[in-house]
Coordinates of N, CA and C in Angstrom, one line a residue:
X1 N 123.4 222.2 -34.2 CA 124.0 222.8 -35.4 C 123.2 222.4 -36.6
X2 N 122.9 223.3 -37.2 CA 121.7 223.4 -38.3 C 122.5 224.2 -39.5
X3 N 122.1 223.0 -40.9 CA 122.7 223.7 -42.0 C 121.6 223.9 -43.4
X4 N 121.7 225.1 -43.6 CA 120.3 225.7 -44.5 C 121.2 225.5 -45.7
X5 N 120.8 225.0 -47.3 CA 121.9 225.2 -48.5 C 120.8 226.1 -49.1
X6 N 121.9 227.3 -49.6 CA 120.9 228.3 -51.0 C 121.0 228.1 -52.0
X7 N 121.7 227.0 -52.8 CA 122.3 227.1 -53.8 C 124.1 227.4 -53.9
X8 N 124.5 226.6 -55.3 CA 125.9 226.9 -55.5 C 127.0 226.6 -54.9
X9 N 126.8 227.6 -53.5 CA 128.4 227.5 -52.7 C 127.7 228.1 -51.6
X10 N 126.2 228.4 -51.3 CA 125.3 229.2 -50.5 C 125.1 228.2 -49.4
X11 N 125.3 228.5 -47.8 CA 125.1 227.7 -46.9 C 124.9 228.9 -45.7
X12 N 124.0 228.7 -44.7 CA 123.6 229.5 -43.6 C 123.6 228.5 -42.6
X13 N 124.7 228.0 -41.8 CA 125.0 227.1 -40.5 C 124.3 228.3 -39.1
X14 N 123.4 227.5 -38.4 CA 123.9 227.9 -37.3 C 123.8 227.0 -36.0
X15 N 124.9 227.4 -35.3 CA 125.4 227.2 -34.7 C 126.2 228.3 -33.2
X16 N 126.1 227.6 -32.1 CA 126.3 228.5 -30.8 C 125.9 229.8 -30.6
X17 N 124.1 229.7 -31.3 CA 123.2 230.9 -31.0 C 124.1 232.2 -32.0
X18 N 125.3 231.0 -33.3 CA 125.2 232.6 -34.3 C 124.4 232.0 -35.4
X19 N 124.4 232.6 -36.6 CA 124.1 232.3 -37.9 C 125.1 233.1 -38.9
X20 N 125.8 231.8 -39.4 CA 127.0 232.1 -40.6 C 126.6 231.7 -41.8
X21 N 127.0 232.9 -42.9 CA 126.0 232.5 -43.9 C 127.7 233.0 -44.8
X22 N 128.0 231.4 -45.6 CA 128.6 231.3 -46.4 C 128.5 231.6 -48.4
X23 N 129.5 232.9 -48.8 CA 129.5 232.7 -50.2 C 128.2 233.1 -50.7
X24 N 127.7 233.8 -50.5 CA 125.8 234.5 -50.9 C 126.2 234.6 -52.2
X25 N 125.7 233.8 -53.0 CA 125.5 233.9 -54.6 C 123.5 233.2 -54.6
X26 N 122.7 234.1 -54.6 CA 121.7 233.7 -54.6 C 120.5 234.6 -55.9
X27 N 120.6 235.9 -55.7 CA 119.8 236.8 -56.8 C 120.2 236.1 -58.5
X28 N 121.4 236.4 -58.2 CA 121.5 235.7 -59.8 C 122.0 234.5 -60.2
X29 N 121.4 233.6 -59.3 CA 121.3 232.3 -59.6 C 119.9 231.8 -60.1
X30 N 119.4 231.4 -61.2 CA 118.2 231.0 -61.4 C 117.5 229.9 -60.5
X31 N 118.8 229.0 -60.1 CA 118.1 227.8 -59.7 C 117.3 227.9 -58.1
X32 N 117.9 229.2 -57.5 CA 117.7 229.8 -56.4 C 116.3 231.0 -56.3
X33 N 115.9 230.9 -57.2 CA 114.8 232.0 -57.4 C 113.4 231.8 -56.5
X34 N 113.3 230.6 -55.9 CA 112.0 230.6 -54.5 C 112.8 231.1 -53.3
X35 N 114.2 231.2 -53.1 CA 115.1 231.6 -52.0 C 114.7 233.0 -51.4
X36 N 113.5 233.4 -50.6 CA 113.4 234.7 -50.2 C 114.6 235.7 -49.1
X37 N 115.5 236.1 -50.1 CA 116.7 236.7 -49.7 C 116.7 237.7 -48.8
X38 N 115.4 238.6 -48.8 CA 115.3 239.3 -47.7 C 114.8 238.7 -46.5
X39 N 114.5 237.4 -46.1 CA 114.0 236.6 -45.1 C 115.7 236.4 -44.1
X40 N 116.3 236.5 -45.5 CA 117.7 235.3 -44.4 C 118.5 236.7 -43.9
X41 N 118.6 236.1 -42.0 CA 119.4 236.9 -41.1 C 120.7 236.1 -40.9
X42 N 121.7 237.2 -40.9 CA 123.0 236.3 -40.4 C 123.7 237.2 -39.5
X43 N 124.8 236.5 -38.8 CA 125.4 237.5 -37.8 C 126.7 237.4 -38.4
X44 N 127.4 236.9 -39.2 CA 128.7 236.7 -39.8 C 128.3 236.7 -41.3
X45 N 129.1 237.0 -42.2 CA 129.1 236.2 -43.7 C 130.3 236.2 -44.1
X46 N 130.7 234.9 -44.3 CA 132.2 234.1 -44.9 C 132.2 234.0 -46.0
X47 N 133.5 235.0 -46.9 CA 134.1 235.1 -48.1 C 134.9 233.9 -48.2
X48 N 134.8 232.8 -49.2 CA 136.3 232.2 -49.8 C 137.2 233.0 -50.7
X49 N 136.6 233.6 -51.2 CA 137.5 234.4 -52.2 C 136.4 235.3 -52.8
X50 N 137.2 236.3 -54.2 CA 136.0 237.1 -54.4 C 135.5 237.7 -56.1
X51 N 135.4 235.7 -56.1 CA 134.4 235.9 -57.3 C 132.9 236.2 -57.3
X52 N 132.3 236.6 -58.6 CA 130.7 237.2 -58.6 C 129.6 236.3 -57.9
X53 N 130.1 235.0 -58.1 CA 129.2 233.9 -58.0 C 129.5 233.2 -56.6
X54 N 130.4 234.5 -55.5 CA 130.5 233.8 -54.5 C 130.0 234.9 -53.6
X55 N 130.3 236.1 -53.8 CA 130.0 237.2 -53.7 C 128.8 238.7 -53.7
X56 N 128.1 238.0 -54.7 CA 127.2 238.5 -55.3 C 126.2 239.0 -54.3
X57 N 125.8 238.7 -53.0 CA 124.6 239.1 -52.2 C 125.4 239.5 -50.6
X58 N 126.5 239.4 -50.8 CA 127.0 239.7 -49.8 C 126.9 241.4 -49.0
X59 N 126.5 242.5 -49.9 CA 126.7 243.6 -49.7 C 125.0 244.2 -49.4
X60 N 124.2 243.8 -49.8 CA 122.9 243.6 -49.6 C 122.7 242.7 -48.5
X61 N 123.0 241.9 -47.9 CA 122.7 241.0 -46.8 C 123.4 241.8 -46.1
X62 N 124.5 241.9 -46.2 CA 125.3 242.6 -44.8 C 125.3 244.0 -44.5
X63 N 124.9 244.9 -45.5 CA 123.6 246.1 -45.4 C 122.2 245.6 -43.8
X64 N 121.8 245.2 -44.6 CA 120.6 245.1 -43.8 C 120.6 244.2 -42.8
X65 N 121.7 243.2 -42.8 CA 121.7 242.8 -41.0 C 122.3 243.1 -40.5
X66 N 123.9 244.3 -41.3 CA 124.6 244.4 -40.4 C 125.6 243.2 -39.7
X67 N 125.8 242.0 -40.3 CA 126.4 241.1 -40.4 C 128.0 241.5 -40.5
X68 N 128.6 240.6 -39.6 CA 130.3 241.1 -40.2 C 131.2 240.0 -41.1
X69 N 131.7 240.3 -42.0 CA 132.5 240.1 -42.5 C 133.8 239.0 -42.2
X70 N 133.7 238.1 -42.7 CA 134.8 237.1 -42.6 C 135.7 236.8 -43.8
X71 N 137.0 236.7 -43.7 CA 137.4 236.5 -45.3 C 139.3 237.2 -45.5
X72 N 139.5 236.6 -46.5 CA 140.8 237.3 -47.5 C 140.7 239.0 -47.2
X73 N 142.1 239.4 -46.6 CA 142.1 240.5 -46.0 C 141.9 241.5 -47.8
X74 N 142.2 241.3 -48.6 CA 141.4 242.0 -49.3 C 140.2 241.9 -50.0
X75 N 139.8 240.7 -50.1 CA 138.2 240.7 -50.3 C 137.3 242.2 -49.0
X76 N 137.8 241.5 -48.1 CA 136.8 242.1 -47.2 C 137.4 243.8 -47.1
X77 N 138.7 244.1 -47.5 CA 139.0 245.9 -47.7 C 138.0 246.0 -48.5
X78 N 137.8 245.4 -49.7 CA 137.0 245.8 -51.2 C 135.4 246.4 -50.6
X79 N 135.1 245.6 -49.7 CA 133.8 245.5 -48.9 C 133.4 246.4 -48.4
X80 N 135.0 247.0 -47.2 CA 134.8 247.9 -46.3 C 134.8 249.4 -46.6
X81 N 135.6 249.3 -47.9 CA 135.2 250.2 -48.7 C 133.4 250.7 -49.0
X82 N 132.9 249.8 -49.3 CA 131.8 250.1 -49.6 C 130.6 250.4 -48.6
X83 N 131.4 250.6 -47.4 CA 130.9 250.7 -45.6 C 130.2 249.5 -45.0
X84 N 130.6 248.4 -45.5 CA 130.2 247.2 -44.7 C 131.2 246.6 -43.5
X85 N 130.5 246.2 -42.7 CA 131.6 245.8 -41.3 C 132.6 245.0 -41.8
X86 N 133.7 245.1 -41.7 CA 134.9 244.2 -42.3 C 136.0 244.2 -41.5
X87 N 135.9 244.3 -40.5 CA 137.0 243.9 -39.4 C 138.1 242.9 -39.3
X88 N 137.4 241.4 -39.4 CA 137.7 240.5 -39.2 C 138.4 239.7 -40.6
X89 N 139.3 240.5 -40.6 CA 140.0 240.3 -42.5 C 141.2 239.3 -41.9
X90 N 141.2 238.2 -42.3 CA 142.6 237.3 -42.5 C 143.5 236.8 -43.4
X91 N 144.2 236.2 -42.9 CA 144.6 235.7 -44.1 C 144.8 234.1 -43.8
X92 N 145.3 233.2 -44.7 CA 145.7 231.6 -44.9 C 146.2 231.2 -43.7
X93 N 146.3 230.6 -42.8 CA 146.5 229.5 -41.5 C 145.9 230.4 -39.9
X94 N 145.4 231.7 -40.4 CA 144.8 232.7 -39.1 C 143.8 232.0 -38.5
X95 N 143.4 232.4 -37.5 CA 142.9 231.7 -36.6 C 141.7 232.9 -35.9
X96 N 140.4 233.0 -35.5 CA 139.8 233.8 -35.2 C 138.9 233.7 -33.5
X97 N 138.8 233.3 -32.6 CA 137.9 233.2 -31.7 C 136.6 234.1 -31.4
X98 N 135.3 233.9 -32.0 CA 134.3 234.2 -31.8 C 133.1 233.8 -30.9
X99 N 132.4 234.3 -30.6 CA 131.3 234.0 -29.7 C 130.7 232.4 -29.9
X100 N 130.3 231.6 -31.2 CA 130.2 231.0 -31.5 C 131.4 229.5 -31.3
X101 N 132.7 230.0 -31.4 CA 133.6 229.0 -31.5 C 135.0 229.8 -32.3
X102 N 135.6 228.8 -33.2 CA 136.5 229.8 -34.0 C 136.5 229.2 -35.3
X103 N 137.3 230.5 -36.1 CA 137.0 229.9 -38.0 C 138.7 230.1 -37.7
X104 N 138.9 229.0 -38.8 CA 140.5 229.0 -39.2 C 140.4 229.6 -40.5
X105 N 141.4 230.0 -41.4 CA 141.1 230.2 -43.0 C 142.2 229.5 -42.9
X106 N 141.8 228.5 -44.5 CA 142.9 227.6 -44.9 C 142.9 227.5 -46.1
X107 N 143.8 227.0 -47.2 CA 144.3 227.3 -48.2 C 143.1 226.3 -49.2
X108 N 142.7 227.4 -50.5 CA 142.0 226.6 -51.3 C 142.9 226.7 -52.5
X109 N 143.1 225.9 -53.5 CA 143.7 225.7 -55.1 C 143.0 226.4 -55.9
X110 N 142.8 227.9 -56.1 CA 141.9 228.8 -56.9 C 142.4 230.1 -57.0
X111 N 141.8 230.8 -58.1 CA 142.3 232.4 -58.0 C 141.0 233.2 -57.7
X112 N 141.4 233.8 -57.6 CA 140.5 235.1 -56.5 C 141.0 236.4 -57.6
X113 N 139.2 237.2 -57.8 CA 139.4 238.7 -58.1 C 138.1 239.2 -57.7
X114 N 138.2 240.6 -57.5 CA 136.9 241.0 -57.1 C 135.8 240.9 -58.5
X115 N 134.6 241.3 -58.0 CA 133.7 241.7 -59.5 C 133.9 242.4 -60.5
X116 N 134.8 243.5 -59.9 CA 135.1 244.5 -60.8 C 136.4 244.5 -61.3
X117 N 136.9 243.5 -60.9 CA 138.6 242.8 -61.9 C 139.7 243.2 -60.9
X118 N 139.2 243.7 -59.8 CA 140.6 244.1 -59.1 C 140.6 243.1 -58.1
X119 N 141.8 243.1 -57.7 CA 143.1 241.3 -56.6 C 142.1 241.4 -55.7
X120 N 141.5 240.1 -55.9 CA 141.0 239.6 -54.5 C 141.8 238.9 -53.3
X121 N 143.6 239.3 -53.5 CA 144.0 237.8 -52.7 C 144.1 236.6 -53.2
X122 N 144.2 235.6 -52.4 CA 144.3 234.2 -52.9 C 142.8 234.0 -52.3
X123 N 142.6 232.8 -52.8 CA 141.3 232.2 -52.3 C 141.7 231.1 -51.1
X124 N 140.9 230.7 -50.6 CA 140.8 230.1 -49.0 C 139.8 229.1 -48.7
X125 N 139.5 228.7 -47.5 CA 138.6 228.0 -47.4 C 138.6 228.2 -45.3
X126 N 137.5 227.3 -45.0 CA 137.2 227.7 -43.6 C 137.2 226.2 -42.8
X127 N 137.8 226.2 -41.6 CA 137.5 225.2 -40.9 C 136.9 225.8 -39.6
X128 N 135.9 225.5 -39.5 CA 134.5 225.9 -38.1 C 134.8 224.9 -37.2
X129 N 135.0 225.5 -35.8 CA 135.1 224.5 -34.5 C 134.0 225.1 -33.7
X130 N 132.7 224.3 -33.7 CA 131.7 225.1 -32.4 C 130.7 223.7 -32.3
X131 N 130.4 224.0 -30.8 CA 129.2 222.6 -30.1 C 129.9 221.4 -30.3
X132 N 131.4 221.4 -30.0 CA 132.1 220.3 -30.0 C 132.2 219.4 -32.0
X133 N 131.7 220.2 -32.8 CA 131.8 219.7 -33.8 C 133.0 220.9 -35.0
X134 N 133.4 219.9 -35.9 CA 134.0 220.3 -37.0 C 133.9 220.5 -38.4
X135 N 133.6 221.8 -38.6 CA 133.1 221.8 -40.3 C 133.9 222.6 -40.5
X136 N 134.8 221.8 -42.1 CA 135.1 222.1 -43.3 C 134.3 222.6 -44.5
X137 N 134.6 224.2 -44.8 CA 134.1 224.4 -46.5 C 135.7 224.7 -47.1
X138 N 135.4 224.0 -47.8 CA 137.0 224.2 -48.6 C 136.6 225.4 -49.6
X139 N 135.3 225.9 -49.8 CA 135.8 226.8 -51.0 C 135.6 226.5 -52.0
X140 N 135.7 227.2 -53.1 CA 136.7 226.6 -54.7 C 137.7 226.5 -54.8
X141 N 137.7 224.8 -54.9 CA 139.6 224.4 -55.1 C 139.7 223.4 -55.4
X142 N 140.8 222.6 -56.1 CA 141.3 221.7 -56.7 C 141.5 221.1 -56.2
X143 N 141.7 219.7 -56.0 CA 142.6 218.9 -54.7 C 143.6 219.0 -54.8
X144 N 143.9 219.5 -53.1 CA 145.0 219.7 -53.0 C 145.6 218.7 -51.8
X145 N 147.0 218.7 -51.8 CA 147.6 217.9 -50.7 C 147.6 218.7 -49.1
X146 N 147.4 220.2 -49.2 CA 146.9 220.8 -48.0 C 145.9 220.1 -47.1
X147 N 144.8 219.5 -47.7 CA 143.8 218.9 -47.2 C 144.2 217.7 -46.2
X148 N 144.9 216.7 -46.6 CA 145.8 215.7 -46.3 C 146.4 216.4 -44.5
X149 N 146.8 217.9 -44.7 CA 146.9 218.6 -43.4 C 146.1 218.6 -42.7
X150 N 145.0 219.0 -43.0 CA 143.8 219.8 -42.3 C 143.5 218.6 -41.7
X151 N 143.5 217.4 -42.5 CA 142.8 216.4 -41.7 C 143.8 215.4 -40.4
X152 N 145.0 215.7 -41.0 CA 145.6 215.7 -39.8 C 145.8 216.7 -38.2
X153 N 145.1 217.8 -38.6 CA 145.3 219.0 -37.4 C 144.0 218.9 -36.8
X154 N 142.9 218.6 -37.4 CA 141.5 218.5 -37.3 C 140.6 217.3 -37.1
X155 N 140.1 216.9 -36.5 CA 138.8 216.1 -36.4 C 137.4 216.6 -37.7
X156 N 137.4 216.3 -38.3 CA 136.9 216.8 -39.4 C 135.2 215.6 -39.6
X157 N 134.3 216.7 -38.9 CA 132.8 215.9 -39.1 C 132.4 215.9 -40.2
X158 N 132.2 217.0 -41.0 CA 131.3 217.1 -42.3 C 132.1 217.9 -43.2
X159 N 132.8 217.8 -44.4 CA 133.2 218.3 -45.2 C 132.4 218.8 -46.9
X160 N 131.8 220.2 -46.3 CA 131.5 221.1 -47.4 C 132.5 221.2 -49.1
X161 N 132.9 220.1 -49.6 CA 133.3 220.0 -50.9 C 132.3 220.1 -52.4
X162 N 133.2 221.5 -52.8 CA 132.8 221.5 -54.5 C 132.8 219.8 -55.1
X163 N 131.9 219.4 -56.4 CA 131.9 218.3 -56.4 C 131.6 218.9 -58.2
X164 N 131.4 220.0 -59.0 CA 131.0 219.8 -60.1 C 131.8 220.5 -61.0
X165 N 133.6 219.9 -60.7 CA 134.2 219.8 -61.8 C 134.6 221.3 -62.8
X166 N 135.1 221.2 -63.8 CA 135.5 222.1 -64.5 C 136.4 223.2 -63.9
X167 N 135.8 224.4 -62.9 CA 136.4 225.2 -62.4 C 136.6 224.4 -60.8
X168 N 136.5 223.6 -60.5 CA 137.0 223.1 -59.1 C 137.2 221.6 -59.7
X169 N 137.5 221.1 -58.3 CA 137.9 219.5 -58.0 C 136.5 218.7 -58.6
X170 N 136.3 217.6 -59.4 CA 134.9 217.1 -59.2 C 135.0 215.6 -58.3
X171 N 133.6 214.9 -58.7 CA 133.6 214.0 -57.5 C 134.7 212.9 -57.4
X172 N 135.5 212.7 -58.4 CA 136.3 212.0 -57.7 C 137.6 212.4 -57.0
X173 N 137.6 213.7 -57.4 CA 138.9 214.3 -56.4 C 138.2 214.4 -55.0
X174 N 137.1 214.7 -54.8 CA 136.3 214.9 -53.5 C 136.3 214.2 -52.7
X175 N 136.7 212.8 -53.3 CA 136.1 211.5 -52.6 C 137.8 211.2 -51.7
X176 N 138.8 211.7 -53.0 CA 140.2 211.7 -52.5 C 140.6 212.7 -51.1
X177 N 139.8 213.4 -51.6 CA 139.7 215.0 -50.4 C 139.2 214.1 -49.5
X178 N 138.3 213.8 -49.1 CA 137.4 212.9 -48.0 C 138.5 212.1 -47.4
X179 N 138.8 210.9 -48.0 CA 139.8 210.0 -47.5 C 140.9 211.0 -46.9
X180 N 141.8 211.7 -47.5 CA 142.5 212.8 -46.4 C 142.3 213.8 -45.5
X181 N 141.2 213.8 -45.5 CA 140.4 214.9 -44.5 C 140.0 213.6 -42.9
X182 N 140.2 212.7 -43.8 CA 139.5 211.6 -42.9 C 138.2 211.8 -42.1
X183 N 137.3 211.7 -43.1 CA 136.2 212.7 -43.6 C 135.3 211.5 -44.2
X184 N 133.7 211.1 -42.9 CA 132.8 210.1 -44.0 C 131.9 210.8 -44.5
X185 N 131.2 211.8 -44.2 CA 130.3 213.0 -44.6 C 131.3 214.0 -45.5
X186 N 130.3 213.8 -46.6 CA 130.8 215.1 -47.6 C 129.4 215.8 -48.2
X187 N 129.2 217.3 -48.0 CA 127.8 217.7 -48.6 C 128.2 218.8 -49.9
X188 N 128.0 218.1 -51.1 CA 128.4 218.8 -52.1 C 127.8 220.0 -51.9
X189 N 128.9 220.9 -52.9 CA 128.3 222.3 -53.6 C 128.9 222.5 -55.3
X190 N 128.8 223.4 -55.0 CA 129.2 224.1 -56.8 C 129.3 223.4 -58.0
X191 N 127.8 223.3 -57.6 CA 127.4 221.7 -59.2 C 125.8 222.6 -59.5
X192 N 126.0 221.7 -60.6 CA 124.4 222.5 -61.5 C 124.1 223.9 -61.8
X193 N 124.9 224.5 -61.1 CA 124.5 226.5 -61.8 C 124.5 226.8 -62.6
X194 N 125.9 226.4 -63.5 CA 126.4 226.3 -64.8 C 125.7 225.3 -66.1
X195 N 125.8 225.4 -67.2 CA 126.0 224.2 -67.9 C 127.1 223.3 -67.3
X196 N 128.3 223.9 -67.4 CA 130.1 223.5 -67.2 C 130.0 222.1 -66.2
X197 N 129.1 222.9 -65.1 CA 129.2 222.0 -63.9 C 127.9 221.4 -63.4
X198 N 127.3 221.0 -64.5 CA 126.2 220.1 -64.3 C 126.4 218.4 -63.4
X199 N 125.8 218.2 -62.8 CA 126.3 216.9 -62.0 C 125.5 216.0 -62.7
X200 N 125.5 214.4 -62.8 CA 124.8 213.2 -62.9 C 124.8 212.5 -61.6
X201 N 123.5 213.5 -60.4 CA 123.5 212.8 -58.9 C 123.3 211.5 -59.1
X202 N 123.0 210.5 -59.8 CA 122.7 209.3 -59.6 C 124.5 208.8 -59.8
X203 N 125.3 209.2 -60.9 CA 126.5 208.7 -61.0 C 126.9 208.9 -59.6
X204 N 127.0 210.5 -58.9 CA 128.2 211.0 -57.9 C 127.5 210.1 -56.8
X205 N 126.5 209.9 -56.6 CA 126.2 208.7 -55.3 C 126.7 207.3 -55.3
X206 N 126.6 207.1 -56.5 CA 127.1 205.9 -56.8 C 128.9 206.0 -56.2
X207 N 129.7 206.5 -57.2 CA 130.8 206.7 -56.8 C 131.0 206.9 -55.0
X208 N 130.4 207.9 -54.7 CA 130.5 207.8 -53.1 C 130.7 206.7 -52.2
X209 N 129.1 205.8 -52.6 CA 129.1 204.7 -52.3 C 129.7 203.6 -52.2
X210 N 130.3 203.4 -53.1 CA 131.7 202.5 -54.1 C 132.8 202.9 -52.8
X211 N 132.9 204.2 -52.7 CA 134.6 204.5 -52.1 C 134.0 204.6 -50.7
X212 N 132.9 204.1 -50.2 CA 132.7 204.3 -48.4 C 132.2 205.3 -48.1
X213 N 131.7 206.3 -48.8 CA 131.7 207.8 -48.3 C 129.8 208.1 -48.3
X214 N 129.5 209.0 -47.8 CA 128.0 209.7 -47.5 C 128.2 211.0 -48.1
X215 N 127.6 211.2 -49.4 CA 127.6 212.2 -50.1 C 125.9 212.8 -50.1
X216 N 125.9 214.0 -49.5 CA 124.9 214.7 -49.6 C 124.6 215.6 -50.3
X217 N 123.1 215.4 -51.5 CA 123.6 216.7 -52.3 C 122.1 217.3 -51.7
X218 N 122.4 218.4 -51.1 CA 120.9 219.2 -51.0 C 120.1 219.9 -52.0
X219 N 118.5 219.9 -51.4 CA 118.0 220.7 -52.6 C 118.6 222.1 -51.7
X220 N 118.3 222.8 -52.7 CA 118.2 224.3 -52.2 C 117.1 224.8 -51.6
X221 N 117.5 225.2 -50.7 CA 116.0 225.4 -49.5 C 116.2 224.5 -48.3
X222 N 116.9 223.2 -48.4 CA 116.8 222.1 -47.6 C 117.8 222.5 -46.1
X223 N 117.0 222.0 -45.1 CA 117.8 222.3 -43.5 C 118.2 221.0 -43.1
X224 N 119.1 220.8 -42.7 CA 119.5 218.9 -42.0 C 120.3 219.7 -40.6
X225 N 120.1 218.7 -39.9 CA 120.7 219.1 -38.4 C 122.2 218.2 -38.7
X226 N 123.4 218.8 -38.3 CA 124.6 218.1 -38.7 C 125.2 217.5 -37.0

């Protein structure tokens, strides 16, 4: 199980001979500008919800690989509209079995709209079960006491947590999220894009450290075997 970060909320796992490429916000991210976008193949791409900055490369990627669609049963209509594979539309506690393993969708603390202002649904988040391991991306969301669930229904290895504040949970809700996820690996996202959500990595390590936890912030570009 191999995890590539693009930036943001950008993550391409793969795992059980698939490649799942989470949240493609990469073209108009500056920080992401060595990311050669037409390089990355996926066989799935997972919606949390359907903001621009989670959304953004989704229709271009899934054009050209032909990738299918994961996600909020209206994110992915918005999609299918636009003739991209979108089959596999769920909703909150659904459950999917794929070649790979299975994706749960579970509840994130956030609003959801498409780019062009129309309902995206609620926003969500994904728990991955494949190669005997368990990954959590919560998405964009707040801390919530759902989590405290997840980590009771789940064995939870690595937890993909927002960590940069403002419009999500920052690092010390994360750390709280961790503890009820019962959860020692956390690999931040959705820090530094913005001004808003700029991080101080030396503080959020520190804090990690302090509360027990292994907080990983990747560069962009960076692959670690999980």
């Amino acid at each position: 199980m191999k995890l590539t970060y693009y930036g943001h909320s950008c993550f391409l796992l793969e795992t059980g001979g698939s490649r799942l490429l989470f949240d493609p916000f990469i073209r108009p991210n500056p920080l992401a500008k060595d990311v050669d976008v037409d390089a990355i193949e996926a066989d799935y791409i997972l919606l949390s919800h359907g903001h621009a900055d989670h959304v953004a490369d989704a229709e271009e990627i899934g054009r050209r690989t032909g990738a299918g669609l994961i996600g909020m049963f209206e994110v992915l209509s918005w999609f299918e509209a636009k003739g991209l594979k979108a089959e596999l539309k769920m909703n909150l506690g659904g459950k999917v079995k794929l070649p790979f393993g299975t994706v749960k969708m579970v509840p994130a603390a956030h609003s959801s709209s498409m780019p062009d202002g129309s309902y995206g649904g609620v926003a969500g988040g994904f728990v991955i079960e494949s190669e005997g391991k368990t990954l959590y991306f919560a998405g964009d969301t707040a801390l919530s006491y759902d989590m405290k669930l997840i980590g009771e229904l789940h064995d939870v290895d690595v937890a993909l947590l927002p960590v940069g504040d403002h419009f999500t949970m920052g690092v010390a809700d994360a750390l709280v999220a961790a503890d009820w996820l019962n959860c020692f690996r956390i690999i931040g996202m959705h820090y530094d894009t913005f001004p808003a959500i700029d991080l101080d990595d030396a503080k959020a390590m520190d804090q990690a450290m302090h509360a027990g936890k292994e907080l990983v912030l990747l560069k962009i570009g960076q692959t670690i075997n999980l």
